[in-house]
Amino acid sequence: MTRGCPRTSTDTVSYPVEVDYAYERVDTALFAPGYAAGAGLSRGAGLDRWAPLLPPLDAPGLGEGDTPLIELAPGCYLKDEARNPTWSHKDRLNRCTTSAALRSGAPGIVVASSGNHGAAAAAYAARAGLRCVVFTAVDTPPAVDAFLHAYGAVVLPVPIEHRWPLLRTVVERCGLHPVSNQTPTHTGHAFGPEGYKTIAYEIHAEIGAPAAVFVPTGYGELLYGVWKGFAELRRLGVTASVPQIFACEPAAGGPLAAAVRTGVPATEVEVGPTDAYGIDCSVGGYRGVVALRESGGRPLLLTDDEMRSAQRELAAQGLWVELSAAAGLAGLRQVGDVEGPVVCISTSSGFKDVGVGSRTSAPVEPEWDAVRRRLRAAGIEA
């Protein structure tokens, strides 16, 4: 599941194990309006709604999926993945990977994660009655650390270069199921993108196939999953087109952009300083290259300032997102006008950001003159 394809991988490039289906047996009524009610599925059924095109969902769900598609402006939409149970897109992945752990008979799961992935893994493991070990960063934001502990995970902050060797040791000695890859270039878990492709199904159910989708990109699993979902819809004859997919990476790193630029399947880069820690990956994977190539998309490199501008723009519309999650809208703003409709994926809540909880508001004297001064300083006349 996480050690790559044994037939095609080399010492320097790892290729993922892919999941295929008997598409000729899929009833396309699955995508018809009202299908869920007709199938006896309640509102909020989560990934179970799409079970015929997913790996076996042995792990109980938490109501993941069915996230809102919010129109920011005419023809411009935001898919708000912060509405998932642990406030990120990673819940879709972990419903599928925890199911694999249960089916394998493992006593628990182990993950290397800087935040969202670990939180989702811990939640779904708890829901399934499994133990969870998370190798995380030594500078993980305190709010995220508290989130991990809330689900009963064993949280082990270690330097980043030690995470994966220790993960492999836990797999070998404790029998835990890995939900992080164990390869030189990124492959991820075979079931991971299967959860992500349901984002494409949900978008299509509301607005059809958009012209473009802008995706915050670290390792590229989400990017690939969104592309695969639309590619399946076209293969099944449900839609005639696949949107152009844009990978939105931090300019401080950008392994996918480097792979595309140099014409290689995957590569590794040095990562400079960035607060977009959720997507500041030094190594990429082949899946991202496939998604861009097959959709006619391209990678975009974004500065922290560009992402902060997009983050402020979303906050002004009532949406608090993590800096990494604002990369999708930042990518659209960098490209400029795209003949729509377009969708920006927002991956997680602002709760997960660096520095959350460290700021407090200065007290104000409980008298009108002091309150009025504060109001006027904020541009409110009184």
CSV table of C-alpha atoms in Angstrom, one decimal:
chain,number,residue,atom,x,y,z
A,1,MET,CA,0.0,0.0,0.0
A,2,THR,CA,2.8,2.5,0.9
A,3,ARG,CA,6.0,1.1,-0.5
A,4,GLY,CA,5.3,1.8,-4.2
A,5,CYS,CA,4.9,-0.5,-7.1
A,6,PRO,CA,7.4,-3.3,-6.9
A,7,ARG,CA,7.6,-3.7,-10.7
A,8,THR,CA,8.0,-0.2,-11.9
A,9,SER,CA,9.8,1.7,-9.0
A,10,THR,CA,13.5,2.4,-9.2
A,11,ASP,CA,16.1,3.4,-6.6
A,12,THR,CA,15.4,7.0,-7.2
A,13,VAL,CA,11.8,7.2,-8.4
A,14,SER,CA,8.9,5.5,-6.7
A,15,TYR,CA,5.6,4.8,-8.5
A,16,PRO,CA,2.4,4.3,-6.6
A,17,VAL,CA,0.2,1.3,-6.5
A,18,GLU,CA,-3.1,2.4,-8.2
A,19,VAL,CA,-6.7,1.3,-7.6
A,20,ASP,CA,-8.7,0.2,-10.6
A,21,TYR,CA,-12.4,-0.7,-10.9
A,22,ALA,CA,-14.7,-2.7,-13.1
A,23,TYR,CA,-16.1,0.5,-14.6
A,24,GLU,CA,-18.3,-1.4,-17.1
A,25,ARG,CA,-20.3,-2.6,-14.1
A,26,VAL,CA,-20.8,0.8,-12.6
A,27,ASP,CA,-24.4,2.0,-12.7
A,28,THR,CA,-24.2,5.7,-13.7
A,29,ALA,CA,-27.5,6.3,-11.8
A,30,LEU,CA,-25.0,6.7,-8.9
A,31,PHE,CA,-24.5,10.3,-10.1
A,32,ALA,CA,-28.2,11.1,-10.7
A,33,PRO,CA,-29.9,13.7,-8.5
A,34,GLY,CA,-31.8,11.9,-5.7
A,35,TYR,CA,-29.7,8.7,-5.9
A,36,ALA,CA,-28.8,8.9,-2.2
A,37,ALA,CA,-32.4,9.0,-1.0
A,38,GLY,CA,-33.4,6.2,-3.4
A,39,ALA,CA,-30.5,4.1,-2.1
A,40,GLY,CA,-31.7,4.6,1.5
A,41,LEU,CA,-28.7,6.9,2.4
A,42,SER,CA,-29.5,9.7,4.8
A,43,ARG,CA,-28.2,13.2,4.4
A,44,GLY,CA,-24.7,13.4,5.6
A,45,ALA,CA,-23.9,9.9,4.5
A,46,GLY,CA,-20.4,11.0,3.7
A,47,LEU,CA,-18.2,8.8,1.5
A,48,ASP,CA,-20.8,6.0,1.7
A,49,ARG,CA,-22.7,7.9,-0.9
A,50,TRP,CA,-20.0,6.9,-3.4
A,51,ALA,CA,-19.2,3.4,-2.1
A,52,PRO,CA,-19.5,1.6,-5.5
A,53,LEU,CA,-16.4,3.6,-6.7
A,54,LEU,CA,-14.4,3.4,-3.5
A,55,PRO,CA,-12.3,0.7,-1.8
A,56,PRO,CA,-14.2,-1.2,0.9
A,57,LEU,CA,-15.3,1.3,3.6
A,58,ASP,CA,-14.8,-1.0,6.7
A,59,ALA,CA,-14.1,1.9,9.0
A,60,PRO,CA,-17.1,3.7,10.4
A,61,GLY,CA,-17.5,7.2,9.1
A,62,LEU,CA,-17.7,10.6,10.8
A,63,GLY,CA,-19.9,12.3,8.2
A,64,GLU,CA,-17.0,13.3,6.1
A,65,GLY,CA,-17.7,14.9,2.7
A,66,ASP,CA,-20.7,16.8,1.4
A,67,THR,CA,-18.7,20.0,2.0
A,68,PRO,CA,-20.2,23.3,0.7
A,69,LEU,CA,-19.4,24.8,-2.6
A,70,ILE,CA,-19.5,28.6,-1.9
A,71,GLU,CA,-19.8,31.1,-4.7
A,72,LEU,CA,-17.3,33.9,-4.0
A,73,ALA,CA,-18.2,35.8,-7.1
A,74,PRO,CA,-20.2,34.9,-10.3
A,75,GLY,CA,-18.6,31.8,-11.7
A,76,CYS,CA,-15.9,31.6,-8.9
A,77,TYR,CA,-16.5,28.9,-6.2
A,78,LEU,CA,-14.7,27.8,-3.1
A,79,LYS,CA,-14.9,24.1,-2.0
A,80,ASP,CA,-14.6,24.5,1.8
A,81,GLU,CA,-13.0,21.3,3.1
A,82,ALA,CA,-12.7,22.8,6.6
A,83,ARG,CA,-16.3,21.6,7.1
A,84,ASN,CA,-15.1,18.0,7.5
A,85,PRO,CA,-15.1,16.4,10.9
A,86,THR,CA,-11.5,17.3,11.8
A,87,TRP,CA,-11.7,20.5,9.7
A,88,SER,CA,-9.6,19.4,6.7
A,89,HIS,CA,-9.7,17.4,3.5
A,90,LYS,CA,-7.6,14.7,5.1
A,91,ASP,CA,-10.8,13.1,6.6
A,92,ARG,CA,-11.7,11.8,3.2
A,93,LEU,CA,-8.3,10.1,2.8
A,94,ASN,CA,-8.3,8.6,6.3
A,95,ARG,CA,-11.8,7.1,6.1
A,96,CYS,CA,-10.3,5.0,3.2
A,97,THR,CA,-6.9,4.3,4.8
A,98,THR,CA,-8.3,3.4,8.2
A,99,SER,CA,-10.6,0.9,6.4
A,100,ALA,CA,-7.5,-0.7,4.9
A,101,ALA,CA,-5.9,-1.0,8.4
A,102,LEU,CA,-9.0,-2.7,9.7
A,103,ARG,CA,-9.2,-5.1,6.8
A,104,SER,CA,-5.6,-6.0,7.3
A,105,GLY,CA,-6.1,-6.9,10.9
A,106,ALA,CA,-3.6,-4.3,12.2
A,107,PRO,CA,-3.9,-3.2,15.8
A,108,GLY,CA,-3.5,0.4,14.8
A,109,ILE,CA,-2.1,2.9,12.4
A,110,VAL,CA,1.1,5.1,12.2
A,111,VAL,CA,1.5,8.3,10.3
A,112,ALA,CA,4.2,11.0,9.7
A,113,SER,CA,2.4,14.3,9.6
A,114,SER,CA,2.9,18.0,10.3
A,115,GLY,CA,-0.8,18.5,11.2
A,116,ASN,CA,-4.0,17.8,9.2
A,117,HIS,CA,-3.1,14.2,8.2
A,118,GLY,CA,-2.2,13.3,11.8
A,119,ALA,CA,-5.3,14.8,13.3
A,120,ALA,CA,-7.6,13.0,10.8
A,121,ALA,CA,-5.7,9.7,11.2
A,122,ALA,CA,-6.1,10.0,15.0
A,123,ALA,CA,-9.8,10.7,14.8
A,124,TYR,CA,-10.6,7.8,12.4
A,125,ALA,CA,-8.5,5.4,14.3
A,126,ALA,CA,-10.3,6.3,17.5
A,127,ARG,CA,-13.6,5.9,15.8
A,128,ALA,CA,-12.5,2.4,14.6
A,129,GLY,CA,-11.1,1.4,18.0
A,130,LEU,CA,-7.5,1.4,16.8
A,131,ARG,CA,-4.4,2.9,18.3
A,132,CYS,CA,-2.7,5.7,16.5
A,133,VAL,CA,1.0,6.8,16.5
A,134,VAL,CA,1.8,10.2,15.0
A,135,PHE,CA,5.4,11.3,14.2
A,136,THR,CA,5.1,15.0,13.9
A,137,ALA,CA,7.3,18.1,13.7
A,138,VAL,CA,9.1,19.5,16.8
A,139,ASP,CA,7.6,22.9,16.0
A,140,THR,CA,4.0,21.7,15.4
A,141,PRO,CA,1.6,24.5,16.3
A,142,PRO,CA,0.3,24.1,19.9
A,143,ALA,CA,-3.3,24.0,18.7
A,144,VAL,CA,-2.6,21.1,16.4
A,145,ASP,CA,-0.7,19.3,19.1
A,146,ALA,CA,-3.7,19.6,21.4
A,147,PHE,CA,-6.0,18.3,18.6
A,148,LEU,CA,-3.9,15.2,18.2
A,149,HIS,CA,-3.9,14.4,21.9
A,150,ALA,CA,-7.6,14.9,22.1
A,151,TYR,CA,-8.2,11.8,20.1
A,152,GLY,CA,-5.8,9.7,22.2
A,153,ALA,CA,-3.0,9.5,19.7
A,154,VAL,CA,0.6,8.8,20.8
A,155,VAL,CA,2.3,12.0,19.6
A,156,LEU,CA,6.0,11.9,18.9
A,157,PRO,CA,7.6,15.1,17.8
A,158,VAL,CA,10.9,14.3,16.0
A,159,PRO,CA,13.2,16.1,13.5
A,160,ILE,CA,11.8,15.7,10.0
A,161,GLU,CA,14.6,13.6,8.7
A,162,HIS,CA,13.9,10.9,11.3
A,163,ARG,CA,10.1,10.7,10.8
A,164,TRP,CA,10.0,8.1,8.1
A,165,PRO,CA,12.8,5.8,9.3
A,166,LEU,CA,11.1,5.6,12.7
A,167,LEU,CA,7.7,5.1,11.0
A,168,ARG,CA,9.1,2.0,9.1
A,169,THR,CA,10.5,0.7,12.4
A,170,VAL,CA,7.1,1.0,14.1
A,171,VAL,CA,5.5,-0.8,11.1
A,172,GLU,CA,8.0,-3.7,11.4
A,173,ARG,CA,8.1,-4.1,15.1
A,174,CYS,CA,4.6,-3.2,16.2
A,175,GLY,CA,2.6,-4.3,13.2
A,176,LEU,CA,0.8,-1.0,12.8
A,177,HIS,CA,-0.6,-0.1,9.4
A,178,PRO,CA,1.2,2.9,7.7
A,179,VAL,CA,-0.8,5.7,6.3
A,180,SER,CA,2.2,7.6,5.1
A,181,ASN,CA,4.4,6.4,2.3
A,182,GLN,CA,7.8,4.7,2.8
A,183,THR,CA,9.5,5.6,-0.5
A,184,PRO,CA,12.2,7.9,-1.8
A,185,THR,CA,9.8,10.0,-3.9
A,186,HIS,CA,6.2,10.3,-2.7
A,187,THR,CA,3.6,7.6,-3.4
A,188,GLY,CA,1.3,7.9,-0.5
A,189,HIS,CA,-1.2,5.2,0.5
A,190,ALA,CA,-2.9,3.5,-2.5
A,191,PHE,CA,-6.4,4.2,-1.0
A,192,GLY,CA,-5.7,7.9,-0.2
A,193,PRO,CA,-6.6,9.6,-3.5
A,194,GLU,CA,-9.7,7.4,-3.7
A,195,GLY,CA,-11.2,9.4,-0.9
A,196,TYR,CA,-10.1,12.7,-2.5
A,197,LYS,CA,-11.8,12.0,-5.8
A,198,THR,CA,-15.2,12.3,-4.1
A,199,ILE,CA,-14.5,16.1,-4.1
A,200,ALA,CA,-14.8,16.0,-7.9
A,201,TYR,CA,-18.0,14.0,-7.7
A,202,GLU,CA,-19.5,16.6,-5.3
A,203,ILE,CA,-18.4,19.5,-7.5
A,204,HIS,CA,-19.9,17.9,-10.6
A,205,ALA,CA,-23.2,17.2,-8.8
A,206,GLU,CA,-23.6,21.0,-8.2
A,207,ILE,CA,-22.1,22.8,-11.2
A,208,GLY,CA,-21.0,20.1,-13.7
A,209,ALA,CA,-17.4,20.0,-14.8
A,210,PRO,CA,-15.8,23.5,-14.2
A,211,ALA,CA,-13.2,25.0,-16.6
A,212,ALA,CA,-10.5,24.9,-14.0
A,213,VAL,CA,-9.7,23.7,-10.4
A,214,PHE,CA,-7.0,25.3,-8.3
A,215,VAL,CA,-5.6,22.9,-5.7
A,216,PRO,CA,-3.2,23.6,-2.7
A,217,THR,CA,-0.4,21.1,-3.4
A,218,GLY,CA,2.1,19.4,-1.2
A,219,TYR,CA,2.8,15.8,-2.2
A,220,GLY,CA,0.1,16.0,-4.9
A,221,GLU,CA,-2.3,13.3,-3.6
A,222,LEU,CA,-5.2,15.7,-3.4
A,223,LEU,CA,-4.4,17.1,-6.9
A,224,TYR,CA,-4.3,13.6,-8.3
A,225,GLY,CA,-7.5,12.6,-6.5
A,226,VAL,CA,-9.5,15.5,-7.9
A,227,TRP,CA,-8.2,14.9,-11.4
A,228,LYS,CA,-9.0,11.1,-11.1
A,229,GLY,CA,-12.6,11.9,-10.0
A,230,PHE,CA,-13.3,14.0,-13.0
A,231,ALA,CA,-11.5,11.5,-15.3
A,232,GLU,CA,-13.7,8.8,-14.0
A,233,LEU,CA,-16.8,10.9,-14.7
A,234,ARG,CA,-15.7,11.3,-18.3
A,235,ARG,CA,-14.8,7.6,-18.6
A,236,LEU,CA,-18.3,6.7,-17.5
A,237,GLY,CA,-19.9,9.2,-19.9
A,238,VAL,CA,-21.3,11.3,-17.1
A,239,THR,CA,-19.4,14.4,-18.3
A,240,ALA,CA,-17.7,15.3,-21.6
A,241,SER,CA,-14.8,17.2,-20.1
A,242,VAL,CA,-12.2,17.3,-17.4
A,243,PRO,CA,-11.2,20.6,-15.9
A,244,GLN,CA,-7.7,22.1,-16.2
A,245,ILE,CA,-6.0,21.4,-12.9
A,246,PHE,CA,-3.6,23.9,-11.4
A,247,ALA,CA,-1.1,22.8,-8.7
A,248,CYS,CA,-0.6,25.7,-6.1
A,249,GLU,CA,2.7,25.2,-4.3
A,250,PRO,CA,4.7,27.4,-2.0
A,251,ALA,CA,7.5,29.2,-3.9
A,252,ALA,CA,9.8,28.3,-1.0
A,253,GLY,CA,9.8,24.7,-2.4
A,254,GLY,CA,7.7,23.4,-5.2
A,255,PRO,CA,8.9,19.9,-6.0
A,256,LEU,CA,6.1,19.3,-8.6
A,257,ALA,CA,7.0,22.5,-10.4
A,258,ALA,CA,10.6,21.4,-10.5
A,259,ALA,CA,9.7,18.0,-11.9
A,260,VAL,CA,7.6,19.5,-14.6
A,261,ARG,CA,10.3,22.1,-15.4
A,262,THR,CA,13.0,19.5,-15.7
A,263,GLY,CA,10.9,16.8,-17.4
A,264,VAL,CA,11.3,14.1,-14.7
A,265,PRO,CA,8.6,11.9,-13.0
A,266,ALA,CA,9.4,13.3,-9.5
A,267,THR,CA,12.2,15.1,-7.8
A,268,GLU,CA,13.4,16.6,-4.5
A,269,VAL,CA,14.1,20.3,-3.8
A,270,GLU,CA,15.4,22.4,-0.9
A,271,VAL,CA,12.6,24.1,1.0
A,272,GLY,CA,13.1,27.7,2.2
A,273,PRO,CA,11.2,29.5,5.0
A,274,THR,CA,7.4,29.5,4.7
A,275,ASP,CA,4.4,29.6,7.0
A,276,ALA,CA,2.4,27.4,4.7
A,277,TYR,CA,3.7,24.4,6.6
A,278,GLY,CA,0.9,22.1,5.4
A,279,ILE,CA,2.2,22.1,1.9
A,280,ASP,CA,5.9,22.9,2.3
A,281,CYS,CA,7.1,19.5,0.9
A,282,SER,CA,10.7,18.9,-0.3
A,283,VAL,CA,9.8,15.8,-2.3
A,284,GLY,CA,7.1,15.3,-4.9
A,285,GLY,CA,5.4,12.3,-6.5
A,286,TYR,CA,4.5,11.0,-10.0
A,287,ARG,CA,0.8,11.3,-9.4
A,288,GLY,CA,1.0,15.1,-9.5
A,289,VAL,CA,2.8,15.1,-12.9
A,290,VAL,CA,0.0,12.8,-14.3
A,291,ALA,CA,-2.8,15.1,-13.1
A,292,LEU,CA,-1.2,18.1,-14.7
A,293,ARG,CA,-0.3,16.4,-17.9
A,294,GLU,CA,-3.6,14.7,-18.5
A,295,SER,CA,-5.7,17.8,-17.6
A,296,GLY,CA,-3.6,20.3,-19.5
A,297,GLY,CA,-2.9,22.1,-16.2
A,298,ARG,CA,0.3,23.5,-14.8
A,299,PRO,CA,2.1,24.2,-11.5
A,300,LEU,CA,2.0,27.6,-9.9
A,301,LEU,CA,4.5,28.9,-7.3
A,302,LEU,CA,3.1,31.2,-4.6
A,303,THR,CA,4.7,33.4,-2.1
A,304,ASP,CA,3.5,33.6,1.5
A,305,ASP,CA,2.4,37.2,0.8
A,306,GLU,CA,0.2,36.0,-2.1
A,307,MET,CA,-1.4,33.3,0.1
A,308,ARG,CA,-1.9,35.8,3.0
A,309,SER,CA,-3.7,38.2,0.6
A,310,ALA,CA,-6.0,35.3,-0.5
A,311,GLN,CA,-6.4,34.4,3.2
A,312,ARG,CA,-7.5,38.0,4.0
A,313,GLU,CA,-9.8,38.0,1.0
A,314,LEU,CA,-11.6,34.9,2.3
A,315,ALA,CA,-11.8,36.2,5.8
A,316,ALA,CA,-13.5,39.2,4.5
A,317,GLN,CA,-16.2,36.9,3.2
A,318,GLY,CA,-16.5,35.1,6.5
A,319,LEU,CA,-14.2,32.1,5.8
A,320,TRP,CA,-11.2,31.5,8.1
A,321,VAL,CA,-8.7,29.2,6.4
A,322,GLU,CA,-5.2,28.0,7.1
A,323,LEU,CA,-2.5,29.8,5.1
A,324,SER,CA,-1.9,26.6,3.1
A,325,ALA,CA,-5.6,26.3,2.4
A,326,ALA,CA,-5.6,29.8,0.8
A,327,ALA,CA,-3.1,28.6,-1.9
A,328,GLY,CA,-6.0,27.7,-4.3
A,329,LEU,CA,-7.5,31.2,-4.4
A,330,ALA,CA,-4.0,32.7,-4.4
A,331,GLY,CA,-3.3,30.6,-7.5
A,332,LEU,CA,-6.4,31.9,-9.3
A,333,ARG,CA,-5.4,35.4,-8.4
A,334,GLN,CA,-1.9,34.9,-9.9
A,335,VAL,CA,-3.3,33.5,-13.1
A,336,GLY,CA,-5.9,36.2,-13.5
A,337,ASP,CA,-9.1,35.9,-15.4
A,338,VAL,CA,-10.1,32.3,-16.3
A,339,GLU,CA,-13.2,31.7,-18.4
A,340,GLY,CA,-15.3,29.9,-15.8
A,341,PRO,CA,-16.7,28.4,-13.9
A,342,VAL,CA,-13.6,27.9,-11.7
A,343,VAL,CA,-13.3,26.1,-8.3
A,344,CYS,CA,-10.6,26.8,-5.7
A,345,ILE,CA,-10.1,24.0,-3.1
A,346,SER,CA,-9.7,25.3,0.5
A,347,THR,CA,-8.2,22.4,2.4
A,348,SER,CA,-8.4,23.3,6.1
A,349,SER,CA,-9.5,25.6,8.9
A,350,GLY,CA,-7.6,28.7,10.1
A,351,PHE,CA,-7.5,26.9,13.5
A,352,LYS,CA,-4.6,24.9,12.2
A,353,ASP,CA,-2.4,27.9,11.3
A,354,VAL,CA,1.0,28.8,12.8
A,355,GLY,CA,0.6,31.1,15.8
A,356,VAL,CA,-3.0,30.4,16.5
A,357,GLY,CA,-3.7,31.0,20.2
A,358,SER,CA,-0.7,33.2,20.7
A,359,ARG,CA,-2.6,36.5,20.1
A,360,THR,CA,-4.9,38.2,22.6
A,361,SER,CA,-6.9,41.4,22.4
A,362,ALA,CA,-5.9,44.3,24.5
A,363,PRO,CA,-8.4,45.1,27.2
A,364,VAL,CA,-10.5,48.3,27.0
A,365,GLU,CA,-11.7,50.4,29.8
A,366,PRO,CA,-15.4,49.7,30.4
A,367,GLU,CA,-16.4,53.3,29.7
A,368,TRP,CA,-17.9,55.0,26.6
A,369,ASP,CA,-14.9,57.3,25.7
A,370,ALA,CA,-12.5,54.4,25.7
A,371,VAL,CA,-14.8,52.2,23.6
A,372,ARG,CA,-15.4,55.1,21.2
A,373,ARG,CA,-11.7,55.6,20.7
A,374,ARG,CA,-11.2,51.9,19.9
A,375,LEU,CA,-14.2,52.0,17.4
A,376,ARG,CA,-12.9,55.1,15.7
A,377,ALA,CA,-9.4,53.5,15.4
A,378,ALA,CA,-11.2,50.6,13.6
A,379,GLY,CA,-13.0,53.1,11.2
A,380,ILE,CA,-16.4,53.0,12.9
A,381,GLU,CA,-17.8,56.4,13.6
A,382,ALA,CA,-19.7,56.9,16.8
